[in-house]
């Protein structure tokens, strides 16, 4: 099977830009980062901080934009202000890791969960706590160990001898942002306890159902190089994560800044909530993602991509079935569309282009492909399979 190499196999590097295509008028350049031209951080939440009076950008006839605006300019400005505030807090705690920052912001806006993987010392836990500290919501950290039980996560019922009744004590999963540190150190039984919480946004304790707070986001970390005392995450739970981000080593200039911050005593920054982004702001951001327009041609593009991972696309990759045992499920199609919507909003647009789908392709699909033993033995990475699929399916 001919698999094109990636920039850094197994890394989170974004794919190279596709051949030059006329960009939709009014779209924000992705290289500038989310909301590069948005207003500064507000002081009391982000509501009402958006500048007014901006004219709507021109729409390209026959492009991927709807005939009428899906989101008002004021709402786009407010979304940009929210993203800008979170970005400032994140960058005060984490040096570099721009791919990680974009993935976390995208997942937060999309209302999904993220699995972070890297060798020790690359700021997985710091990045998760930095995102949580930018939001004025509840945060819980669960250190996963082999003896961790499901009740330690979701909660339990305690018998009150005085009243002769049971009282329910909710577990730490009932928080807005939950960090599962070293999730692969917990047993399969404990890992499965998170399935209902991650998918259904609820827990069941003593026959009663308890809704989780909104917004709700799980950030899990794992170390791929240690096997002793670890348990492989089942495919069913892997599929619950909207994205999987693989962290890479910092560049020399970034590592130099880490040393400078360390000597100045400002490496980690404040651990308490320092952002002014409220839970209402996050809910607003997620509602705006719901309104981002997805053209039927983009939906067809997503479907063709996912079907190609299963070996049944319109332009199948030669010998793909020899390397991929299980392709992406319909949840993968939903994730590509949802992440595309969030990526578009973060870049100031109210419509999705194929470039939005391509931009986050590794994070969305790398953990949804189950490779064959021969592919693993040959050193083939999921990113190489993804590149082959995107190369085979033409962009609309």
mmCIF file of N, CA and C in Angstrom, residues 123-254:
data_model
loop_
_atom_site.group_PDB
_atom_site.id
_atom_site.type_symbol
_atom_site.label_atom_id
_atom_site.label_comp_id
_atom_site.label_asym_id
_atom_site.label_seq_id
_atom_site.Cartn_x
_atom_site.Cartn_y
_atom_site.Cartn_z
ATOM 1 N N UNK A 123 3.545 19.108 29.246
ATOM 2 C CA UNK A 123 2.481 20.039 29.679
ATOM 3 C C UNK A 123 1.076 19.545 29.386
ATOM 4 N N UNK A 124 0.863 18.230 29.405
ATOM 5 C CA UNK A 124 -0.504 17.723 29.210
ATOM 6 C C UNK A 124 -1.412 18.191 30.342
ATOM 7 N N UNK A 125 -0.990 17.913 31.569
ATOM 8 C CA UNK A 125 -1.808 18.289 32.722
ATOM 9 C C UNK A 125 -1.881 19.800 32.871
ATOM 10 N N UNK A 126 -0.782 20.486 32.623
ATOM 11 C CA UNK A 126 -0.775 21.944 32.722
ATOM 12 C C UNK A 126 -1.726 22.569 31.718
ATOM 13 N N UNK A 127 -1.750 22.034 30.502
ATOM 14 C CA UNK A 127 -2.647 22.572 29.479
ATOM 15 C C UNK A 127 -4.105 22.379 29.865
ATOM 16 N N UNK A 128 -4.422 21.211 30.414
ATOM 17 C CA UNK A 128 -5.805 20.949 30.816
ATOM 18 C C UNK A 128 -6.237 21.886 31.937
ATOM 19 N N UNK A 129 -5.378 22.067 32.936
ATOM 20 C CA UNK A 129 -5.731 22.959 34.039
ATOM 21 C C UNK A 129 -5.746 24.416 33.593
ATOM 22 N N UNK A 130 -4.920 24.765 32.592
ATOM 23 C CA UNK A 130 -4.937 26.135 32.071
ATOM 24 C C UNK A 130 -6.262 26.439 31.392
ATOM 25 N N UNK A 131 -6.771 25.486 30.624
ATOM 26 C CA UNK A 131 -8.073 25.689 29.992
ATOM 27 C C UNK A 131 -9.160 25.837 31.045
ATOM 28 N N UNK A 132 -9.099 24.996 32.072
ATOM 29 C CA UNK A 132 -10.114 25.063 33.125
ATOM 30 C C UNK A 132 -10.036 26.380 33.888
ATOM 31 N N UNK A 133 -8.824 26.899 34.109
ATOM 32 C CA UNK A 133 -8.681 28.134 34.879
ATOM 33 C C UNK A 133 -9.148 29.354 34.113
ATOM 34 N N UNK A 134 -9.330 29.226 32.796
ATOM 35 C CA UNK A 134 -9.817 30.357 32.003
ATOM 36 C C UNK A 134 -11.329 30.485 32.063
ATOM 37 N N UNK A 135 -11.996 29.517 32.675
ATOM 38 C CA UNK A 135 -13.454 29.500 32.751
ATOM 39 C C UNK A 135 -13.864 29.563 34.217
ATOM 40 N N UNK A 136 -14.867 30.350 34.511
ATOM 41 C CA UNK A 136 -15.325 30.486 35.896
ATOM 42 C C UNK A 136 -16.329 29.392 36.236
ATOM 43 N N UNK A 137 -15.970 28.158 35.993
ATOM 44 C CA UNK A 137 -16.806 27.008 36.318
ATOM 45 C C UNK A 137 -16.070 26.075 37.258
ATOM 46 N N UNK A 138 -16.691 24.953 37.567
ATOM 47 C CA UNK A 138 -16.079 23.987 38.482
ATOM 48 C C UNK A 138 -15.086 23.107 37.735
ATOM 49 N N UNK A 139 -14.031 22.720 38.430
ATOM 50 C CA UNK A 139 -12.965 21.901 37.847
ATOM 51 C C UNK A 139 -12.623 20.787 38.819
ATOM 52 N N UNK A 140 -12.482 19.575 38.297
ATOM 53 C CA UNK A 140 -12.121 18.422 39.127
ATOM 54 C C UNK A 140 -11.010 17.647 38.448
ATOM 55 N N UNK A 141 -10.014 17.277 39.241
ATOM 56 C CA UNK A 141 -8.922 16.449 38.727
ATOM 57 C C UNK A 141 -8.993 15.086 39.388
ATOM 58 N N UNK A 142 -8.976 14.044 38.570
ATOM 59 C CA UNK A 142 -9.029 12.669 39.058
ATOM 60 C C UNK A 142 -7.731 11.986 38.654
ATOM 61 N N UNK A 143 -6.920 11.630 39.634
ATOM 62 C CA UNK A 143 -5.680 10.913 39.362
ATOM 63 C C UNK A 143 -6.000 9.430 39.251
ATOM 64 N N UNK A 144 -5.896 8.901 38.050
ATOM 65 C CA UNK A 144 -6.285 7.511 37.814
ATOM 66 C C UNK A 144 -5.183 6.568 38.294
ATOM 67 N N UNK A 145 -5.581 5.556 39.046
ATOM 68 C CA UNK A 145 -4.684 4.528 39.561
ATOM 69 C C UNK A 145 -5.360 3.174 39.400
ATOM 70 N N UNK A 146 -4.607 2.074 39.473
ATOM 71 C CA UNK A 146 -5.225 0.751 39.301
ATOM 72 C C UNK A 146 -6.310 0.437 40.322
ATOM 73 N N UNK A 147 -6.234 1.021 41.524
ATOM 74 C CA UNK A 147 -7.238 0.714 42.544
ATOM 75 C C UNK A 147 -8.405 1.701 42.549
ATOM 76 N N UNK A 148 -8.460 2.600 41.577
ATOM 77 C CA UNK A 148 -9.572 3.541 41.482
ATOM 78 C C UNK A 148 -10.839 2.792 41.082
ATOM 79 N N UNK A 149 -11.923 3.016 41.802
ATOM 80 C CA UNK A 149 -13.186 2.333 41.556
ATOM 81 C C UNK A 149 -14.181 3.266 40.876
ATOM 82 N N UNK A 150 -15.183 2.698 40.169
ATOM 83 C CA UNK A 150 -16.181 3.546 39.500
ATOM 84 C C UNK A 150 -16.873 4.517 40.443
ATOM 85 N N UNK A 151 -17.181 4.056 41.663
ATOM 86 C CA UNK A 151 -17.860 4.942 42.614
ATOM 87 C C UNK A 151 -17.000 6.133 43.018
ATOM 88 N N UNK A 152 -15.678 5.976 42.903
ATOM 89 C CA UNK A 152 -14.795 7.096 43.212
ATOM 90 C C UNK A 152 -14.932 8.213 42.185
ATOM 91 N N UNK A 153 -15.479 7.887 41.014
ATOM 92 C CA UNK A 153 -15.614 8.862 39.937
ATOM 93 C C UNK A 153 -17.028 9.420 39.859
ATOM 94 N N UNK A 154 -18.015 8.524 39.788
ATOM 95 C CA UNK A 154 -19.386 8.978 39.550
ATOM 96 C C UNK A 154 -20.127 9.310 40.835
ATOM 97 N N UNK A 155 -19.732 8.711 41.966
ATOM 98 C CA UNK A 155 -20.415 8.951 43.232
ATOM 99 C C UNK A 155 -21.016 7.672 43.789
ATOM 100 N N UNK A 156 -21.608 7.767 44.957
ATOM 101 C CA UNK A 156 -22.158 6.584 45.613
ATOM 102 C C UNK A 156 -23.270 6.995 46.566
ATOM 103 N N UNK A 157 -23.952 5.990 47.102
ATOM 104 C CA UNK A 157 -24.974 6.219 48.116
ATOM 105 C C UNK A 157 -24.425 5.827 49.486
ATOM 106 N N UNK A 158 -24.672 6.662 50.466
ATOM 107 C CA UNK A 158 -24.186 6.446 51.827
ATOM 108 C C UNK A 158 -25.386 6.293 52.756
ATOM 109 N N UNK A 159 -25.351 5.242 53.578
ATOM 110 C CA UNK A 159 -26.468 4.989 54.491
ATOM 111 C C UNK A 159 -26.334 5.858 55.735
ATOM 112 N N UNK A 160 -27.401 6.564 56.043
ATOM 113 C CA UNK A 160 -27.455 7.415 57.227
ATOM 114 C C UNK A 160 -28.142 6.641 58.345
ATOM 115 N N UNK A 161 -27.363 6.234 59.350
ATOM 116 C CA UNK A 161 -27.926 5.422 60.427
ATOM 117 C C UNK A 161 -28.941 6.208 61.257
ATOM 118 N N UNK A 162 -28.767 7.504 61.352
ATOM 119 C CA UNK A 162 -29.686 8.297 62.143
ATOM 120 C C UNK A 162 -31.085 8.334 61.555
ATOM 121 N N UNK A 163 -31.169 8.553 60.238
ATOM 122 C CA UNK A 163 -32.477 8.644 59.584
ATOM 123 C C UNK A 163 -32.914 7.332 58.967
ATOM 124 N N UNK A 164 -31.980 6.395 58.857
ATOM 125 C CA UNK A 164 -32.325 5.116 58.249
ATOM 126 C C UNK A 164 -32.539 5.197 56.758
ATOM 127 N N UNK A 165 -31.969 6.207 56.102
ATOM 128 C CA UNK A 165 -32.135 6.383 54.659
ATOM 129 C C UNK A 165 -30.769 6.525 53.996
ATOM 130 N N UNK A 166 -30.778 6.394 52.668
ATOM 131 C CA UNK A 166 -29.562 6.567 51.889
ATOM 132 C C UNK A 166 -29.497 8.004 51.371
ATOM 133 N N UNK A 167 -28.322 8.564 51.404
ATOM 134 C CA UNK A 167 -28.080 9.874 50.799
ATOM 135 C C UNK A 167 -27.057 9.703 49.681
ATOM 136 N N UNK A 168 -27.240 10.469 48.633
ATOM 137 C CA UNK A 168 -26.366 10.364 47.469
ATOM 138 C C UNK A 168 -25.241 11.383 47.554
ATOM 139 N N UNK A 169 -24.031 10.894 47.390
ATOM 140 C CA UNK A 169 -22.862 11.767 47.344
ATOM 141 C C UNK A 169 -22.313 11.734 45.926
ATOM 142 N N UNK A 170 -22.428 12.853 45.223
ATOM 143 C CA UNK A 170 -21.982 12.921 43.842
ATOM 144 C C UNK A 170 -20.462 12.897 43.771
ATOM 145 N N UNK A 171 -19.944 12.234 42.736
ATOM 146 C CA UNK A 171 -18.507 12.124 42.562
ATOM 147 C C UNK A 171 -17.911 13.319 41.844
ATOM 148 N N UNK A 172 -16.598 13.351 41.698
ATOM 149 C CA UNK A 172 -15.924 14.498 41.077
ATOM 150 C C UNK A 172 -16.241 14.680 39.602
ATOM 151 N N UNK A 173 -16.846 13.673 38.959
ATOM 152 C CA UNK A 173 -17.178 13.829 37.551
ATOM 153 C C UNK A 173 -18.261 14.879 37.346
ATOM 154 N N UNK A 174 -18.956 15.234 38.412
ATOM 155 C CA UNK A 174 -20.011 16.246 38.317
ATOM 156 C C UNK A 174 -19.400 17.641 38.408
ATOM 157 N N UNK A 175 -18.591 17.970 37.429
ATOM 158 C CA UNK A 175 -17.951 19.282 37.327
ATOM 159 C C UNK A 175 -17.997 19.713 35.872
ATOM 160 N N UNK A 176 -17.728 20.991 35.630
ATOM 161 C CA UNK A 176 -17.775 21.487 34.254
ATOM 162 C C UNK A 176 -16.602 20.983 33.430
ATOM 163 N N UNK A 177 -15.419 20.984 34.013
ATOM 164 C CA UNK A 177 -14.225 20.470 33.342
ATOM 165 C C UNK A 177 -13.615 19.402 34.236
ATOM 166 N N UNK A 178 -13.460 18.201 33.692
ATOM 167 C CA UNK A 178 -12.931 17.068 34.450
ATOM 168 C C UNK A 178 -11.632 16.611 33.801
ATOM 169 N N UNK A 179 -10.573 16.564 34.579
ATOM 170 C CA UNK A 179 -9.279 16.072 34.105
ATOM 171 C C UNK A 179 -9.061 14.660 34.620
ATOM 172 N N UNK A 180 -8.973 13.701 33.705
ATOM 173 C CA UNK A 180 -8.642 12.319 34.051
ATOM 174 C C UNK A 180 -7.161 12.127 33.762
ATOM 175 N N UNK A 181 -6.350 12.298 34.781
ATOM 176 C CA UNK A 181 -4.904 12.239 34.599
ATOM 177 C C UNK A 181 -4.447 10.789 34.541
ATOM 178 N N UNK A 182 -3.687 10.457 33.480
ATOM 179 C CA UNK A 182 -3.188 9.096 33.252
ATOM 180 C C UNK A 182 -4.347 8.093 33.256
ATOM 181 N N UNK A 183 -5.277 8.319 32.355
ATOM 182 C CA UNK A 183 -6.489 7.502 32.310
ATOM 183 C C UNK A 183 -6.180 6.038 32.052
ATOM 184 N N UNK A 184 -5.095 5.746 31.353
ATOM 185 C CA UNK A 184 -4.783 4.351 31.043
ATOM 186 C C UNK A 184 -4.205 3.588 32.239
ATOM 187 N N UNK A 185 -4.094 4.230 33.400
ATOM 188 C CA UNK A 185 -3.682 3.515 34.611
ATOM 189 C C UNK A 185 -4.876 2.980 35.391
ATOM 190 N N UNK A 186 -6.074 3.380 35.033
ATOM 191 C CA UNK A 186 -7.268 2.854 35.701
ATOM 192 C C UNK A 186 -7.717 1.577 35.006
ATOM 193 N N UNK A 187 -8.423 0.732 35.741
ATOM 194 C CA UNK A 187 -8.864 -0.554 35.202
ATOM 195 C C UNK A 187 -9.963 -0.362 34.170
ATOM 196 N N UNK A 188 -10.214 -1.418 33.398
ATOM 197 C CA UNK A 188 -11.258 -1.354 32.376
ATOM 198 C C UNK A 188 -12.624 -1.086 32.997
ATOM 199 N N UNK A 189 -12.861 -1.633 34.177
ATOM 200 C CA UNK A 189 -14.137 -1.413 34.860
ATOM 201 C C UNK A 189 -14.322 0.057 35.195
ATOM 202 N N UNK A 190 -13.269 0.693 35.645
ATOM 203 C CA UNK A 190 -13.358 2.110 35.984
ATOM 204 C C UNK A 190 -13.462 2.966 34.732
ATOM 205 N N UNK A 191 -12.726 2.597 33.692
ATOM 206 C CA UNK A 191 -12.810 3.343 32.441
ATOM 207 C C UNK A 191 -14.219 3.303 31.865
ATOM 208 N N UNK A 192 -14.875 2.160 31.974
ATOM 209 C CA UNK A 192 -16.224 2.026 31.425
ATOM 210 C C UNK A 192 -17.230 2.891 32.174
ATOM 211 N N UNK A 193 -16.913 3.248 33.425
ATOM 212 C CA UNK A 193 -17.822 4.100 34.188
ATOM 213 C C UNK A 193 -17.936 5.487 33.573
ATOM 214 N N UNK A 194 -16.940 5.869 32.774
ATOM 215 C CA UNK A 194 -16.975 7.182 32.144
ATOM 216 C C UNK A 194 -17.770 7.191 30.845
ATOM 217 N N UNK A 195 -18.106 6.022 30.302
ATOM 218 C CA UNK A 195 -18.793 5.978 29.013
ATOM 219 C C UNK A 195 -20.129 6.704 29.061
ATOM 220 N N UNK A 196 -20.937 6.397 30.077
ATOM 221 C CA UNK A 196 -22.246 7.042 30.190
ATOM 222 C C UNK A 196 -22.093 8.542 30.387
ATOM 223 N N UNK A 197 -21.125 8.926 31.216
ATOM 224 C CA UNK A 197 -20.932 10.352 31.484
ATOM 225 C C UNK A 197 -20.507 11.101 30.228
ATOM 226 N N UNK A 198 -19.604 10.526 29.447
ATOM 227 C CA UNK A 198 -19.084 11.211 28.273
ATOM 228 C C UNK A 198 -20.092 11.272 27.137
ATOM 229 N N UNK A 199 -20.900 10.232 26.972
ATOM 230 C CA UNK A 199 -21.830 10.187 25.853
ATOM 231 C C UNK A 199 -23.205 10.744 26.209
ATOM 232 N N UNK A 200 -23.744 10.312 27.347
ATOM 233 C CA UNK A 200 -25.108 10.690 27.717
ATOM 234 C C UNK A 200 -25.161 11.934 28.595
ATOM 235 N N UNK A 201 -24.004 12.408 29.068
ATOM 236 C CA UNK A 201 -23.951 13.574 29.950
ATOM 237 C C UNK A 201 -24.791 13.355 31.210
ATOM 238 N N UNK A 202 -24.699 12.149 31.763
ATOM 239 C CA UNK A 202 -25.424 11.819 32.983
ATOM 240 C C UNK A 202 -24.732 10.660 33.669
ATOM 241 N N UNK A 203 -25.073 10.449 34.944
ATOM 242 C CA UNK A 203 -24.583 9.299 35.694
ATOM 243 C C UNK A 203 -25.763 8.615 36.366
ATOM 244 N N UNK A 204 -25.603 7.332 36.639
ATOM 245 C CA UNK A 204 -26.637 6.550 37.319
ATOM 246 C C UNK A 204 -26.083 6.070 38.653
ATOM 247 N N UNK A 205 -26.719 6.495 39.736
ATOM 248 C CA UNK A 205 -26.289 6.137 41.085
ATOM 249 C C UNK A 205 -27.495 5.604 41.840
ATOM 250 N N UNK A 206 -27.427 4.336 42.249
ATOM 251 C CA UNK A 206 -28.517 3.752 43.016
ATOM 252 C C UNK A 206 -29.849 3.764 42.297
ATOM 253 N N UNK A 207 -29.828 3.569 40.995
ATOM 254 C CA UNK A 207 -31.060 3.555 40.222
ATOM 255 C C UNK A 207 -31.596 4.927 39.863
ATOM 256 N N UNK A 208 -30.932 5.985 40.297
ATOM 257 C CA UNK A 208 -31.346 7.349 39.982
ATOM 258 C C UNK A 208 -30.391 7.944 38.947
ATOM 259 N N UNK A 209 -30.945 8.766 38.068
ATOM 260 C CA UNK A 209 -30.157 9.409 37.023
ATOM 261 C C UNK A 209 -29.880 10.854 37.429
ATOM 262 N N UNK A 210 -28.625 11.254 37.320
ATOM 263 C CA UNK A 210 -28.214 12.611 37.683
ATOM 264 C C UNK A 210 -27.562 13.258 36.460
ATOM 265 N N UNK A 211 -28.119 14.376 36.042
ATOM 266 C CA UNK A 211 -27.579 15.090 34.897
ATOM 267 C C UNK A 211 -26.273 15.792 35.279
ATOM 268 N N UNK A 212 -25.343 15.782 34.360
ATOM 269 C CA UNK A 212 -24.084 16.487 34.568
ATOM 270 C C UNK A 212 -24.265 17.966 34.234
ATOM 271 N N UNK A 213 -23.447 18.826 34.815
ATOM 272 C CA UNK A 213 -23.598 20.270 34.554
ATOM 273 C C UNK A 213 -23.268 20.600 33.105
ATOM 274 N N UNK A 214 -23.822 21.685 32.635
ATOM 275 C CA UNK A 214 -23.531 22.189 31.296
ATOM 276 C C UNK A 214 -22.821 23.534 31.411
ATOM 277 N N UNK A 215 -21.738 23.711 30.672
ATOM 278 C CA UNK A 215 -21.091 22.740 29.788
ATOM 279 C C UNK A 215 -20.324 21.686 30.576
ATOM 280 N N UNK A 216 -20.041 20.564 29.900
ATOM 281 C CA UNK A 216 -19.303 19.457 30.506
ATOM 282 C C UNK A 216 -18.240 19.002 29.523
ATOM 283 N N UNK A 217 -17.007 18.917 30.000
ATOM 284 C CA UNK A 217 -15.887 18.555 29.131
ATOM 285 C C UNK A 217 -14.914 17.672 29.891
ATOM 286 N N UNK A 218 -14.508 16.577 29.264
ATOM 287 C CA UNK A 218 -13.525 15.659 29.839
ATOM 288 C C UNK A 218 -12.209 15.821 29.091
ATOM 289 N N UNK A 219 -11.143 16.041 29.836
ATOM 290 C CA UNK A 219 -9.792 16.081 29.293
ATOM 291 C C UNK A 219 -9.020 14.942 29.931
ATOM 292 N N UNK A 220 -8.606 13.982 29.129
ATOM 293 C CA UNK A 220 -7.887 12.818 29.640
ATOM 294 C C UNK A 220 -6.464 12.826 29.104
ATOM 295 N N UNK A 221 -5.527 12.368 29.917
ATOM 296 C CA UNK A 221 -4.131 12.293 29.496
ATOM 297 C C UNK A 221 -3.648 10.855 29.611
ATOM 298 N N UNK A 222 -2.686 10.511 28.772
ATOM 299 C CA UNK A 222 -2.061 9.198 28.870
ATOM 300 C C UNK A 222 -0.644 9.272 28.341
ATOM 301 N N UNK A 223 0.187 8.375 28.864
ATOM 302 C CA UNK A 223 1.595 8.280 28.498
ATOM 303 C C UNK A 223 1.770 7.027 27.644
ATOM 304 N N UNK A 224 2.186 7.167 26.374
ATOM 305 C CA UNK A 224 2.236 6.002 25.483
ATOM 306 C C UNK A 224 3.446 5.101 25.675
ATOM 307 N N UNK A 225 4.459 5.528 26.424
ATOM 308 C CA UNK A 225 5.695 4.751 26.477
ATOM 309 C C UNK A 225 5.741 3.795 27.653
ATOM 310 N N UNK A 226 4.900 3.984 28.664
ATOM 311 C CA UNK A 226 4.899 3.104 29.827
ATOM 312 C C UNK A 226 3.787 2.075 29.688
ATOM 313 N N UNK A 227 4.136 0.802 29.830
ATOM 314 C CA UNK A 227 3.158 -0.273 29.715
ATOM 315 C C UNK A 227 2.891 -0.962 31.048
ATOM 316 N N UNK A 228 3.836 -0.905 31.970
ATOM 317 C CA UNK A 228 3.639 -1.559 33.257
ATOM 318 C C UNK A 228 2.562 -0.839 34.065
ATOM 319 N N UNK A 229 1.571 -1.595 34.512
ATOM 320 C CA UNK A 229 0.503 -1.022 35.320
ATOM 321 C C UNK A 229 -0.486 -0.183 34.550
ATOM 322 N N UNK A 230 -0.564 -0.374 33.226
ATOM 323 C CA UNK A 230 -1.502 0.397 32.412
ATOM 324 C C UNK A 230 -2.486 -0.538 31.722
ATOM 325 N N UNK A 231 -3.605 0.032 31.289
ATOM 326 C CA UNK A 231 -4.656 -0.711 30.597
ATOM 327 C C UNK A 231 -4.991 0.034 29.305
ATOM 328 N N UNK A 232 -5.043 -0.703 28.216
ATOM 329 C CA UNK A 232 -5.344 -0.088 26.926
ATOM 330 C C UNK A 232 -6.795 0.379 26.915
ATOM 331 N N UNK A 233 -7.021 1.603 26.450
ATOM 332 C CA UNK A 233 -8.387 2.108 26.358
ATOM 333 C C UNK A 233 -9.156 1.333 25.295
ATOM 334 N N UNK A 234 -10.360 0.871 25.592
ATOM 335 C CA UNK A 234 -11.148 0.153 24.586
ATOM 336 C C UNK A 234 -11.594 1.093 23.471
ATOM 337 N N UNK A 235 -11.833 0.506 22.283
ATOM 338 C CA UNK A 235 -12.241 1.314 21.136
ATOM 339 C C UNK A 235 -13.524 2.078 21.414
ATOM 340 N N UNK A 236 -14.438 1.482 22.188
ATOM 341 C CA UNK A 236 -15.708 2.148 22.483
ATOM 342 C C UNK A 236 -15.490 3.452 23.235
ATOM 343 N N UNK A 237 -14.520 3.465 24.146
ATOM 344 C CA UNK A 237 -14.262 4.696 24.883
ATOM 345 C C UNK A 237 -13.436 5.666 24.054
ATOM 346 N N UNK A 238 -12.514 5.166 23.258
ATOM 347 C CA UNK A 238 -11.731 6.043 22.397
ATOM 348 C C UNK A 238 -12.647 6.828 21.468
ATOM 349 N N UNK A 239 -13.707 6.168 20.987
ATOM 350 C CA UNK A 239 -14.619 6.808 20.048
ATOM 351 C C UNK A 239 -15.419 7.919 20.703
ATOM 352 N N UNK A 240 -15.499 7.917 22.031
ATOM 353 C CA UNK A 240 -16.229 8.973 22.740
ATOM 354 C C UNK A 240 -15.468 10.289 22.754
ATOM 355 N N UNK A 241 -14.171 10.237 22.539
ATOM 356 C CA UNK A 241 -13.390 11.471 22.504
ATOM 357 C C UNK A 241 -13.562 12.139 21.145
ATOM 358 N N UNK A 242 -13.927 13.398 21.169
ATOM 359 C CA UNK A 242 -14.073 14.129 19.919
ATOM 360 C C UNK A 242 -12.747 14.216 19.188
ATOM 361 N N UNK A 243 -11.660 14.414 19.946
ATOM 362 C CA UNK A 243 -10.348 14.565 19.343
ATOM 363 C C UNK A 243 -9.297 13.884 20.208
ATOM 364 N N UNK A 244 -8.223 13.474 19.544
ATOM 365 C CA UNK A 244 -7.037 12.980 20.233
ATOM 366 C C UNK A 244 -5.851 13.798 19.750
ATOM 367 N N UNK A 245 -5.211 14.473 20.672
ATOM 368 C CA UNK A 245 -4.088 15.331 20.325
ATOM 369 C C UNK A 245 -2.794 14.722 20.854
ATOM 370 N N UNK A 246 -1.797 14.637 19.992
ATOM 371 C CA UNK A 246 -0.486 14.122 20.370
ATOM 372 C C UNK A 246 0.479 15.296 20.465
ATOM 373 N N UNK A 247 1.011 15.516 21.647
ATOM 374 C CA UNK A 247 1.892 16.654 21.875
ATOM 375 C C UNK A 247 3.303 16.334 21.402
ATOM 376 N N UNK A 248 3.978 17.349 20.907
ATOM 377 C CA UNK A 248 5.351 17.208 20.431
ATOM 378 C C UNK A 248 6.282 18.060 21.290
ATOM 379 N N UNK A 249 7.582 17.819 21.137
ATOM 380 C CA UNK A 249 8.567 18.585 21.893
ATOM 381 C C UNK A 249 8.553 20.052 21.451
ATOM 382 N N UNK A 250 8.827 20.965 22.380
ATOM 383 C CA UNK A 250 8.869 22.387 22.003
ATOM 384 C C UNK A 250 10.063 22.688 21.119
ATOM 385 N N UNK A 251 9.945 23.772 20.368
ATOM 386 C CA UNK A 251 11.058 24.238 19.551
ATOM 387 C C UNK A 251 12.107 24.894 20.451
ATOM 388 N N UNK A 252 13.333 25.087 19.941
ATOM 389 C CA UNK A 252 14.386 25.673 20.796
ATOM 390 C C UNK A 252 13.997 27.014 21.409
ATOM 391 N N UNK A 253 13.376 27.891 20.617
ATOM 392 C CA UNK A 253 12.987 29.200 21.149
ATOM 393 C C UNK A 253 11.940 29.058 22.248
ATOM 394 N N UNK A 254 11.035 28.100 22.086
ATOM 395 C CA UNK A 254 10.002 27.885 23.097
ATOM 396 C C UNK A 254 10.604 27.317 24.377
#
